[in-house]
mmCIF file of C-alpha atoms in Angstrom:
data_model
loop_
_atom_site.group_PDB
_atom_site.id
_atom_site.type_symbol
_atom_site.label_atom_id
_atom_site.label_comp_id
_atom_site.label_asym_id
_atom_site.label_seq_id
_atom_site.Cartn_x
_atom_site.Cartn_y
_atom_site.Cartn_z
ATOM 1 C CA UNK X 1 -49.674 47.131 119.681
ATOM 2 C CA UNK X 2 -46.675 49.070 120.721
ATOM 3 C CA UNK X 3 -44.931 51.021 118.148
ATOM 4 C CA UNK X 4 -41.258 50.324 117.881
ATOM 5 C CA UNK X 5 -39.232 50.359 115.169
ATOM 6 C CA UNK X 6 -39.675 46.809 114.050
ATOM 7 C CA UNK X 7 -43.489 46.986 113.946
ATOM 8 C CA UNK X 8 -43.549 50.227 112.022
ATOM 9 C CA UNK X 9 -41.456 48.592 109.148
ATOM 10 C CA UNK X 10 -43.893 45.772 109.373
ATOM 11 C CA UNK X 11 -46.893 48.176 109.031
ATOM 12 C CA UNK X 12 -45.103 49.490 106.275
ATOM 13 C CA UNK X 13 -44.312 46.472 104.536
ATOM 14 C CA UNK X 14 -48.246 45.480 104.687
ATOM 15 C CA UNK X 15 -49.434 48.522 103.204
ATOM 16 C CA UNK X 16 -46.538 48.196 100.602
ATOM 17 C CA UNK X 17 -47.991 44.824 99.492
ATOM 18 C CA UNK X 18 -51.677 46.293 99.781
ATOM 19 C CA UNK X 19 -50.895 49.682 97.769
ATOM 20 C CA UNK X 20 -49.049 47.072 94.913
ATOM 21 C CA UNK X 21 -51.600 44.990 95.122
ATOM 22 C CA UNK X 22 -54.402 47.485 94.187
ATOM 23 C CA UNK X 23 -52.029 48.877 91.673
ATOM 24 C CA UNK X 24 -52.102 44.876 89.955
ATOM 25 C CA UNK X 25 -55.844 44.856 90.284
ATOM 26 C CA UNK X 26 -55.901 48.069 87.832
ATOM 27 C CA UNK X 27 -54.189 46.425 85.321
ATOM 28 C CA UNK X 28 -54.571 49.033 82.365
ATOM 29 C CA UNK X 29 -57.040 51.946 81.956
ATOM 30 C CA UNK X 30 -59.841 52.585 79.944
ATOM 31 C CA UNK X 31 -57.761 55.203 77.614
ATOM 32 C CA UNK X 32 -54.846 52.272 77.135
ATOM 33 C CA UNK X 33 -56.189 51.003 73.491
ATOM 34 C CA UNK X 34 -55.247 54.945 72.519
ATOM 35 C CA UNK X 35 -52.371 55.646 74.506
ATOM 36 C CA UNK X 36 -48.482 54.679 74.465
ATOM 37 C CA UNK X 37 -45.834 55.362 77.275
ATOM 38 C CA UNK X 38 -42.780 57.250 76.706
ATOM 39 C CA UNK X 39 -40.599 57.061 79.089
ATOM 40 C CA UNK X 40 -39.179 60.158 80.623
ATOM 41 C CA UNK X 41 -35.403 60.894 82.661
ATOM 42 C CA UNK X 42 -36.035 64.337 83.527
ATOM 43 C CA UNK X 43 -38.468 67.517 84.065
ATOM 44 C CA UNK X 44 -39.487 67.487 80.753
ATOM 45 C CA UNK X 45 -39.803 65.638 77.342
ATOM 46 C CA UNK X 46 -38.702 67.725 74.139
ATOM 47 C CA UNK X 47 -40.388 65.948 71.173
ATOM 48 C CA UNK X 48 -39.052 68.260 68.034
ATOM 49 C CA UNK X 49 -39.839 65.204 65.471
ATOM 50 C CA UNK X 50 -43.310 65.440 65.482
ATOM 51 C CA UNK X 51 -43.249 68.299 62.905
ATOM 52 C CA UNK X 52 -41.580 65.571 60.789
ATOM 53 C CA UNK X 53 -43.381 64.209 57.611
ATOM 54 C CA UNK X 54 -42.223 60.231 57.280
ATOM 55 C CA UNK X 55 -42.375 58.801 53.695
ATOM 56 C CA UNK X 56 -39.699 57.982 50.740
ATOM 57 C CA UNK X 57 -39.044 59.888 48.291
ATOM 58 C CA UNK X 58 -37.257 59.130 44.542
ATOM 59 C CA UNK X 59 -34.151 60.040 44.522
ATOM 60 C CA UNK X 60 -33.231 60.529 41.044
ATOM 61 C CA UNK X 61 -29.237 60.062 40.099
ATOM 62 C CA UNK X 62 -26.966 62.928 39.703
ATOM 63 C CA UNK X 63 -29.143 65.008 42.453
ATOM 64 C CA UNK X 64 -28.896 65.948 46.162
ATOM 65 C CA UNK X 65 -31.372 64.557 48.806
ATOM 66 C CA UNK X 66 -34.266 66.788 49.890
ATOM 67 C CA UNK X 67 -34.240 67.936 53.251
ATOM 68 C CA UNK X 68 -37.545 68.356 54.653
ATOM 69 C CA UNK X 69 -38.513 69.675 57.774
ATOM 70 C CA UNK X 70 -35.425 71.872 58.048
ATOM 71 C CA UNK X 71 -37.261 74.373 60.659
ATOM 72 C CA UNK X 72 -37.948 71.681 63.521
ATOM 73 C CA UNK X 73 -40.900 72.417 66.120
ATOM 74 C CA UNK X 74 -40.073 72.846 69.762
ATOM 75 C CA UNK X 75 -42.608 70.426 72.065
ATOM 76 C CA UNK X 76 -41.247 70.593 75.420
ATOM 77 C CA UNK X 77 -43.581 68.541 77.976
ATOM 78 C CA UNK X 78 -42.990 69.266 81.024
ATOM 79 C CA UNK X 79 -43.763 66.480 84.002
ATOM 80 C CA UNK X 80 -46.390 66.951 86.430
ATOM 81 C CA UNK X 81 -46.166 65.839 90.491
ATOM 82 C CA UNK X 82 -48.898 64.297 91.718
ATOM 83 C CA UNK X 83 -49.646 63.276 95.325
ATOM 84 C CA UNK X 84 -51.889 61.152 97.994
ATOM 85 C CA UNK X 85 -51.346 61.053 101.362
ATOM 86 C CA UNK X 86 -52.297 58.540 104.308
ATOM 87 C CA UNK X 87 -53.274 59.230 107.795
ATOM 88 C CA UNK X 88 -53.460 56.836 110.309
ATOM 89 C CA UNK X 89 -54.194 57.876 114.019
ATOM 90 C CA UNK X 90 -51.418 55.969 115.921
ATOM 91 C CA UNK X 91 -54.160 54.756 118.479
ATOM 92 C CA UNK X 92 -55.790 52.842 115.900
ATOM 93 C CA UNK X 93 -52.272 50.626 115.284
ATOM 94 C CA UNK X 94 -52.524 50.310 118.845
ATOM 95 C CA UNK X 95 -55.977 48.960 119.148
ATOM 96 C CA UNK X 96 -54.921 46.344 115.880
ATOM 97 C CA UNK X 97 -57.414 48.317 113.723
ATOM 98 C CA UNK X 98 -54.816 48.105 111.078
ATOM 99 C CA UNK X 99 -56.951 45.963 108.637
ATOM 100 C CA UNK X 100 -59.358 48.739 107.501
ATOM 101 C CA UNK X 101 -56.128 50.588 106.480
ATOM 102 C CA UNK X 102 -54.445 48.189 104.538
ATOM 103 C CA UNK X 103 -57.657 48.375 102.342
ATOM 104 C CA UNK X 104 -57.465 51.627 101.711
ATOM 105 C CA UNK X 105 -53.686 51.423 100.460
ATOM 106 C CA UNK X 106 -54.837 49.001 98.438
ATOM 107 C CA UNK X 107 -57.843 51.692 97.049
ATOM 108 C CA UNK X 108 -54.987 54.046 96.036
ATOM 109 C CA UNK X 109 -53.066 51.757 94.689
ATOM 110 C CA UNK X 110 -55.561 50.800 92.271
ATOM 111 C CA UNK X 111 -56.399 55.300 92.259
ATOM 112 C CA UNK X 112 -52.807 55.654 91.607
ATOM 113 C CA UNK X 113 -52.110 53.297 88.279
ATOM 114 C CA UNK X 114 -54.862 55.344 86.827
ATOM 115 C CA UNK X 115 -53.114 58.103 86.351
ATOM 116 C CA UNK X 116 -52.762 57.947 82.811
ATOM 117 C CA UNK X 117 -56.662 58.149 82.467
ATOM 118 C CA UNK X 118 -56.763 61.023 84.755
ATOM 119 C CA UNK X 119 -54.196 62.703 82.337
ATOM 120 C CA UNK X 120 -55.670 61.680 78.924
ATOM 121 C CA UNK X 121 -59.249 62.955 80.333
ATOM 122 C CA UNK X 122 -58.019 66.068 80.914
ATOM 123 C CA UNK X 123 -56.573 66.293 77.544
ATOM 124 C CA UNK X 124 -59.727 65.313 75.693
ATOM 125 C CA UNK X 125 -61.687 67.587 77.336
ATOM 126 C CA UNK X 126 -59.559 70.449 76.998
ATOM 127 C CA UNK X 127 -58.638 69.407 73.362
ATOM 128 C CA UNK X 128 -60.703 72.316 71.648
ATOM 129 C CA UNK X 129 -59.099 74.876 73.809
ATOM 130 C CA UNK X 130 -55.759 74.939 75.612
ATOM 131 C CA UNK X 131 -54.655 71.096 75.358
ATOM 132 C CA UNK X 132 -52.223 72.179 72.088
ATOM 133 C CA UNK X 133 -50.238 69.884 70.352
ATOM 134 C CA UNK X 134 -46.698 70.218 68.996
ATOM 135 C CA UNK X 135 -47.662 73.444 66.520
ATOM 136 C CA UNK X 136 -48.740 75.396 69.720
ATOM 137 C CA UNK X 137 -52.493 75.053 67.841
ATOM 138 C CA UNK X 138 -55.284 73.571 69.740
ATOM 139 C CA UNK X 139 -54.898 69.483 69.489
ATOM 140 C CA UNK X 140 -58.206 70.001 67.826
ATOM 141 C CA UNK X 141 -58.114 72.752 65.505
ATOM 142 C CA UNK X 142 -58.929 73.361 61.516
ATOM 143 C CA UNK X 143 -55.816 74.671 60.305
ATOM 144 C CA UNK X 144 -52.945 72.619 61.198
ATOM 145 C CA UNK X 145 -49.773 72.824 58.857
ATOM 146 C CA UNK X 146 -48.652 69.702 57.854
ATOM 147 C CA UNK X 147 -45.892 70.174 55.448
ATOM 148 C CA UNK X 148 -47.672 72.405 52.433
ATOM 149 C CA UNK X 149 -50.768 70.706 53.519
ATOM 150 C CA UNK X 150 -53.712 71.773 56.642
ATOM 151 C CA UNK X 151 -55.398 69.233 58.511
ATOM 152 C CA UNK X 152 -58.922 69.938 60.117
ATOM 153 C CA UNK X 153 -59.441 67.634 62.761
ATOM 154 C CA UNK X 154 -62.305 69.883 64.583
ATOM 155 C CA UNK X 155 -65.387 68.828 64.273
ATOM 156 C CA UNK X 156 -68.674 70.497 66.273
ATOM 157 C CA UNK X 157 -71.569 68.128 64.609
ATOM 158 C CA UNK X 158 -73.521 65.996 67.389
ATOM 159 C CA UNK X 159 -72.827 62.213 67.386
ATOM 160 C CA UNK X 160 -74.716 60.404 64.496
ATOM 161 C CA UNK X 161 -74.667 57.849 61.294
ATOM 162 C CA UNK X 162 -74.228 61.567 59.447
ATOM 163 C CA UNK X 163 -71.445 63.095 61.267
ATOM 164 C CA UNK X 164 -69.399 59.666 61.410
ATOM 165 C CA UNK X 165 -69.378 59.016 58.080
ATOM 166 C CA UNK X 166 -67.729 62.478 57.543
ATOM 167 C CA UNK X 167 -65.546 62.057 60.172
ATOM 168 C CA UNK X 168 -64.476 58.498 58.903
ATOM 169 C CA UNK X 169 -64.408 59.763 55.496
ATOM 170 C CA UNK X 170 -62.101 62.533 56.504
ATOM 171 C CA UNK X 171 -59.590 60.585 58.458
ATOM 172 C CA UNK X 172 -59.374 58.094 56.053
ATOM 173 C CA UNK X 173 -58.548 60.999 53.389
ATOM 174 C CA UNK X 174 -56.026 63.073 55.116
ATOM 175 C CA UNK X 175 -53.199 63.734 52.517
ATOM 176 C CA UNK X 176 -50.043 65.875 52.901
ATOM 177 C CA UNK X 177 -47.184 67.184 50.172
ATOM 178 C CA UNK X 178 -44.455 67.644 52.410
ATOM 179 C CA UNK X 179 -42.509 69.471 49.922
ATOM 180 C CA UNK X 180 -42.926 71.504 46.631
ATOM 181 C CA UNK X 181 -41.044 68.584 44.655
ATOM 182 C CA UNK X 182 -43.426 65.835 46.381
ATOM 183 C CA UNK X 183 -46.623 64.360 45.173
ATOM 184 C CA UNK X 184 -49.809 64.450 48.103
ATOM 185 C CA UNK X 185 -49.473 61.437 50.060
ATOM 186 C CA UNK X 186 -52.016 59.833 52.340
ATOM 187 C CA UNK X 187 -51.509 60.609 56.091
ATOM 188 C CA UNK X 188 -53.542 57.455 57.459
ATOM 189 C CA UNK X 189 -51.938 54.514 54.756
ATOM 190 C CA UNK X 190 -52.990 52.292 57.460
ATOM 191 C CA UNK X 191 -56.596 52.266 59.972
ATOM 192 C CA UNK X 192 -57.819 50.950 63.120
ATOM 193 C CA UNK X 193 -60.380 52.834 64.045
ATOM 194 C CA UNK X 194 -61.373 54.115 67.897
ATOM 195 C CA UNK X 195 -64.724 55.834 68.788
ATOM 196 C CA UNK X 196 -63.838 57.616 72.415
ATOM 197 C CA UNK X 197 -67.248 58.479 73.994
ATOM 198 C CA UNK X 198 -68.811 59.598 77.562
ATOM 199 C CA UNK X 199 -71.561 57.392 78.732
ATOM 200 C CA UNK X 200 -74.086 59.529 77.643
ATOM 201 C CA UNK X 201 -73.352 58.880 74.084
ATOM 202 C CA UNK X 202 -72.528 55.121 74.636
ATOM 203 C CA UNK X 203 -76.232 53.911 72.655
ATOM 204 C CA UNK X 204 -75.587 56.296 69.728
ATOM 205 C CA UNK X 205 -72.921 54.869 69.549
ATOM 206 C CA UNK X 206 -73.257 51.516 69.717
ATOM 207 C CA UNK X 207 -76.125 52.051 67.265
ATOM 208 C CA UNK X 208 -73.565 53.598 64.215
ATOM 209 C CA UNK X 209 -70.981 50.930 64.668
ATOM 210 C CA UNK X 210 -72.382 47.808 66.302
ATOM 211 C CA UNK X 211 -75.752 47.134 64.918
ATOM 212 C CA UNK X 212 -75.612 44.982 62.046
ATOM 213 C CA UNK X 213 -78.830 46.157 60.602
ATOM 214 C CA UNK X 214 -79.946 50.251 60.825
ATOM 215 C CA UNK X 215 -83.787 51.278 61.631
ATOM 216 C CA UNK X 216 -85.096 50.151 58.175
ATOM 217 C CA UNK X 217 -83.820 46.479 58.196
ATOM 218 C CA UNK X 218 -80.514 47.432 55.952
ATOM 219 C CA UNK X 219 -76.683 46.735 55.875
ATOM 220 C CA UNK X 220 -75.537 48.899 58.429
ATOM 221 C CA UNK X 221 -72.477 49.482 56.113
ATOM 222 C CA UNK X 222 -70.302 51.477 59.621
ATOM 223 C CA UNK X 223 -71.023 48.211 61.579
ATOM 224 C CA UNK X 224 -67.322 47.233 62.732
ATOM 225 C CA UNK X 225 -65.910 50.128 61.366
ATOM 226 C CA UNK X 226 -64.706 51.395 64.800
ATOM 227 C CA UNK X 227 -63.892 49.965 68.265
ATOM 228 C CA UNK X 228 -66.129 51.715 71.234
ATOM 229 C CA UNK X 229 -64.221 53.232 74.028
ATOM 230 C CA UNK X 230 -66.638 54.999 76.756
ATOM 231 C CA UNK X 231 -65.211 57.082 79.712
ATOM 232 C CA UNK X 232 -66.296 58.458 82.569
ATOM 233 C CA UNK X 233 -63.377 60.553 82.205
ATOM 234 C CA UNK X 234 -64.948 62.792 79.574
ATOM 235 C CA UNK X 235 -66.293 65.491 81.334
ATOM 236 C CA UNK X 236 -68.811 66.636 77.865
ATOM 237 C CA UNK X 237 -71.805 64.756 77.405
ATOM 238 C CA UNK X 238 -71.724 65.944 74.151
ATOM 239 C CA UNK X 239 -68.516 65.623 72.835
ATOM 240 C CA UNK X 240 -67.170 62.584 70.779
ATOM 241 C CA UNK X 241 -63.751 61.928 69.139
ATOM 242 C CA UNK X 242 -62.441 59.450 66.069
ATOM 243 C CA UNK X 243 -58.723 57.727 66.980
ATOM 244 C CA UNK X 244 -56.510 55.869 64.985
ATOM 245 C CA UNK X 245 -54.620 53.542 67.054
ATOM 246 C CA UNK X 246 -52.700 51.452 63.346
ATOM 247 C CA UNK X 247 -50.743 54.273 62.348
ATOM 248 C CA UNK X 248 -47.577 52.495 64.066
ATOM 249 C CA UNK X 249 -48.163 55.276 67.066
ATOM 250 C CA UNK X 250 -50.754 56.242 69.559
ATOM 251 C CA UNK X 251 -52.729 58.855 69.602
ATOM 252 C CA UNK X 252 -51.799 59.702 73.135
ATOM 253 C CA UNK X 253 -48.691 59.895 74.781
ATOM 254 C CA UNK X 254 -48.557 59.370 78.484
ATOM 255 C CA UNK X 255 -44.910 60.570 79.256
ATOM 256 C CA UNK X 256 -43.894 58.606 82.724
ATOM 257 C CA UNK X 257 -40.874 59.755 84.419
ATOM 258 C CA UNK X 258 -41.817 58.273 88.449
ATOM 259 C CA UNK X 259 -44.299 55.527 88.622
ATOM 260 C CA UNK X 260 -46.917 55.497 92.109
ATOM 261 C CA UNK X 261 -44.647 54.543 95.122
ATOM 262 C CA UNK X 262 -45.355 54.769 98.755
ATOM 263 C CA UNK X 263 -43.289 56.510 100.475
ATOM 264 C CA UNK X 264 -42.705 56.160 104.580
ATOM 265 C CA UNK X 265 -42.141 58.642 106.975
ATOM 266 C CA UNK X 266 -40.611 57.112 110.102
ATOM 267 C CA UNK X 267 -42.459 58.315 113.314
ATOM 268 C CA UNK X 268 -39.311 58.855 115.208
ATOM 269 C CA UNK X 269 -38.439 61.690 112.971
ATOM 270 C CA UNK X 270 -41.801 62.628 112.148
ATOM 271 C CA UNK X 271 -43.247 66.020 113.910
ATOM 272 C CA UNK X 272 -46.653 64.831 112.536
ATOM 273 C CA UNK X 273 -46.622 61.662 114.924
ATOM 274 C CA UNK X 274 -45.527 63.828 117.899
ATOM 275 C CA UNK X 275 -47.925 66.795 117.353
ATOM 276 C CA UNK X 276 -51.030 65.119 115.866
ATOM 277 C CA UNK X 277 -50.515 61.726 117.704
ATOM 278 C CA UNK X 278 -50.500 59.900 113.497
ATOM 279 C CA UNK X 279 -48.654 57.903 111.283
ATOM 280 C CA UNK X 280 -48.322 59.681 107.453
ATOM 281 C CA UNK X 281 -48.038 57.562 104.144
ATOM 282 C CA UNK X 282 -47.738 59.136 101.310
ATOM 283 C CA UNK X 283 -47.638 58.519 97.325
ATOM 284 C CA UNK X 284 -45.929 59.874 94.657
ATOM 285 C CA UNK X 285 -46.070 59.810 91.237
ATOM 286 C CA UNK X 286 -44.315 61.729 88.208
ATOM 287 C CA UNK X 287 -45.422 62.409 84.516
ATOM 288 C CA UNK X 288 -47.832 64.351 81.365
ATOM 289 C CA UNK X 289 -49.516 63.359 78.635
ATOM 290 C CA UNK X 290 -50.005 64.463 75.653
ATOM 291 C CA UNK X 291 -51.048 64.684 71.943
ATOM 292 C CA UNK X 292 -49.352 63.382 69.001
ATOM 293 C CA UNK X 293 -49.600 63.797 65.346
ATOM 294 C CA UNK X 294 -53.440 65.479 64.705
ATOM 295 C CA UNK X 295 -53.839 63.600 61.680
ATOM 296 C CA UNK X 296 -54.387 60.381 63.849
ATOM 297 C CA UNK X 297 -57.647 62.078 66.280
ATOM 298 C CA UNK X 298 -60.753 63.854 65.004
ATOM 299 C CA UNK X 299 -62.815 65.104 67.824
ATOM 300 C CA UNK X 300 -66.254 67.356 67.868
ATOM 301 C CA UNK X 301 -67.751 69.208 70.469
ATOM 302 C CA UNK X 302 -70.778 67.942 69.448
ATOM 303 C CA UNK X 303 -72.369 71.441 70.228
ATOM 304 C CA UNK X 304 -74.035 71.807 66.352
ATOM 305 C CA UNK X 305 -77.085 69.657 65.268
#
């Protein structure tokens, strides 16, 4: 197979339809029960509201609103580039040994649209350290400042019945007065619950909240209490984390500014096909993720028995 012009756009437009094609086949990933897009039109994201505490307040006749949050937090996110690139040696086009190719566009296609799981990984398991959310504090931390209010959402208790039931207890029970002239108000009105785990933990697990019966023939009174998420993506085998996904937003953010596109580079201009005697594909794809209000995530290293 010669390459001229029209065959290279033809070549093109099969491992077009391959890469989209593996990038259908992904559908969603594993984080996308915990995680909401937010679309993105330049190199970075500023999300200032998230220091803001929602929630109505009387306002009694004859006096002025209260306005809360006057001191706004800066959260600027700032969009990552991410890359993958495909080589083809031009004698294989010529030899028709195209189809082996077209398969692999099709694996990063499906590489590609998991992005977002590649992203929220990466926060989890930095999430005791230096994945911080919008107060600059670790996302999981014991003292963040919620209005007049702290919220400890760090946890370091191993996975069990024990450390669940605080951790449920605790999410459940997060309360904030976001001003001196407001009452305490709870922070999770509303709960759907998500247990993120690595495989490792995926039987403890499944023995809190899916068993209908514990060890001694009783009501397992957490069964159902929680969804089970497991992840490859978490790189702890020890560490666990408590989501709540009906707060009216995710946990997560996954900020998207360029989704996964091939790109072509035509061989007549291409210095590459001269010198190294290839063809070069490559993808690209644009974006961050990252924590929203603590109150909705309780995670533990699970480092303490």
């Amino acid at each position: 197979m010669d390459i001229t012009v029209p065959t290279y756009q033809a070549i093109y437009q099969v491992l077009t339809a391959q890469f989209q094609k593996g990038v259908t086949e992904a559908n969603s990933g594993v984080f996308n029960p915990i995680m909401e897009r937010a679309p993105s039109s330049s190199e970075q994201n500023l999300y200032n509201w998230l220091s803001y505490i929602p929630g109505l307040k009387e306002w009694y006749k004859g006096q002025p609103r209260t306005y809360r949050n006057v001191e706004t937090k800066q959260f600027n996110v700032f969009n990552r580039t991410f890359e993958d690139t495909l080589s083809i040696p031009i004698n294989d086009v010529e030899d028709n040994q195209l189809s082996q190719y077209s398969k692999l566009a099709q694996m990063m296609g499906r590489t590609s649209a998991l992005l977002p799981d590649q992203l929220i990984g990466e926060l989890l398991n930095n999430g005791f350290s230096t994945t911080l959310s919008y107060d600059g504090k670790a996302w999981f931390a014991d003292d963040h400042a919620v209005g007049l209010s702290t919220v400890d959402n760090k946890r370091t208790a191993v996975l069990s019945s024990t450390s669940y039931s605080e951790a449920l207890t605790a999410i459940h029970g997060y309360t904030v007065q976001p001003d001196k002239d407001s009452t305490a108000r709870p922070l999770n009105p509303m709960v759907k619950l998500v247990l993120v785990v690595p495989p490792q933990l995926l039987n403890t697990a499944r023995t809190i909240v899916e068993m209908e019966k514990n060890n001694y023939g009783a009501d397992n009174v957490y069964y159902k209490t929680a969804e089970i998420l497991v992840s490859p993506w978490l790189t702890s085998t020890s560490a666990w984390f408590l989501m709540n996904i009906g707060g009216g937003i995710a946990p997560v953010f996954f900020q998207e500014r360029m989704k996964p596109a091939l790109i072509e580079r035509t061989p007549a201009n291409s210095d590459r096909a001269f010198n190294y005697d290839e063809l070069i594909w490559g993808v690209k794809a644009r974006g961050a993720a990252l924590p929203t209000f603590p109150w909705l995530a309780i995670g533990s290293t699970g480092a303490a028995s």
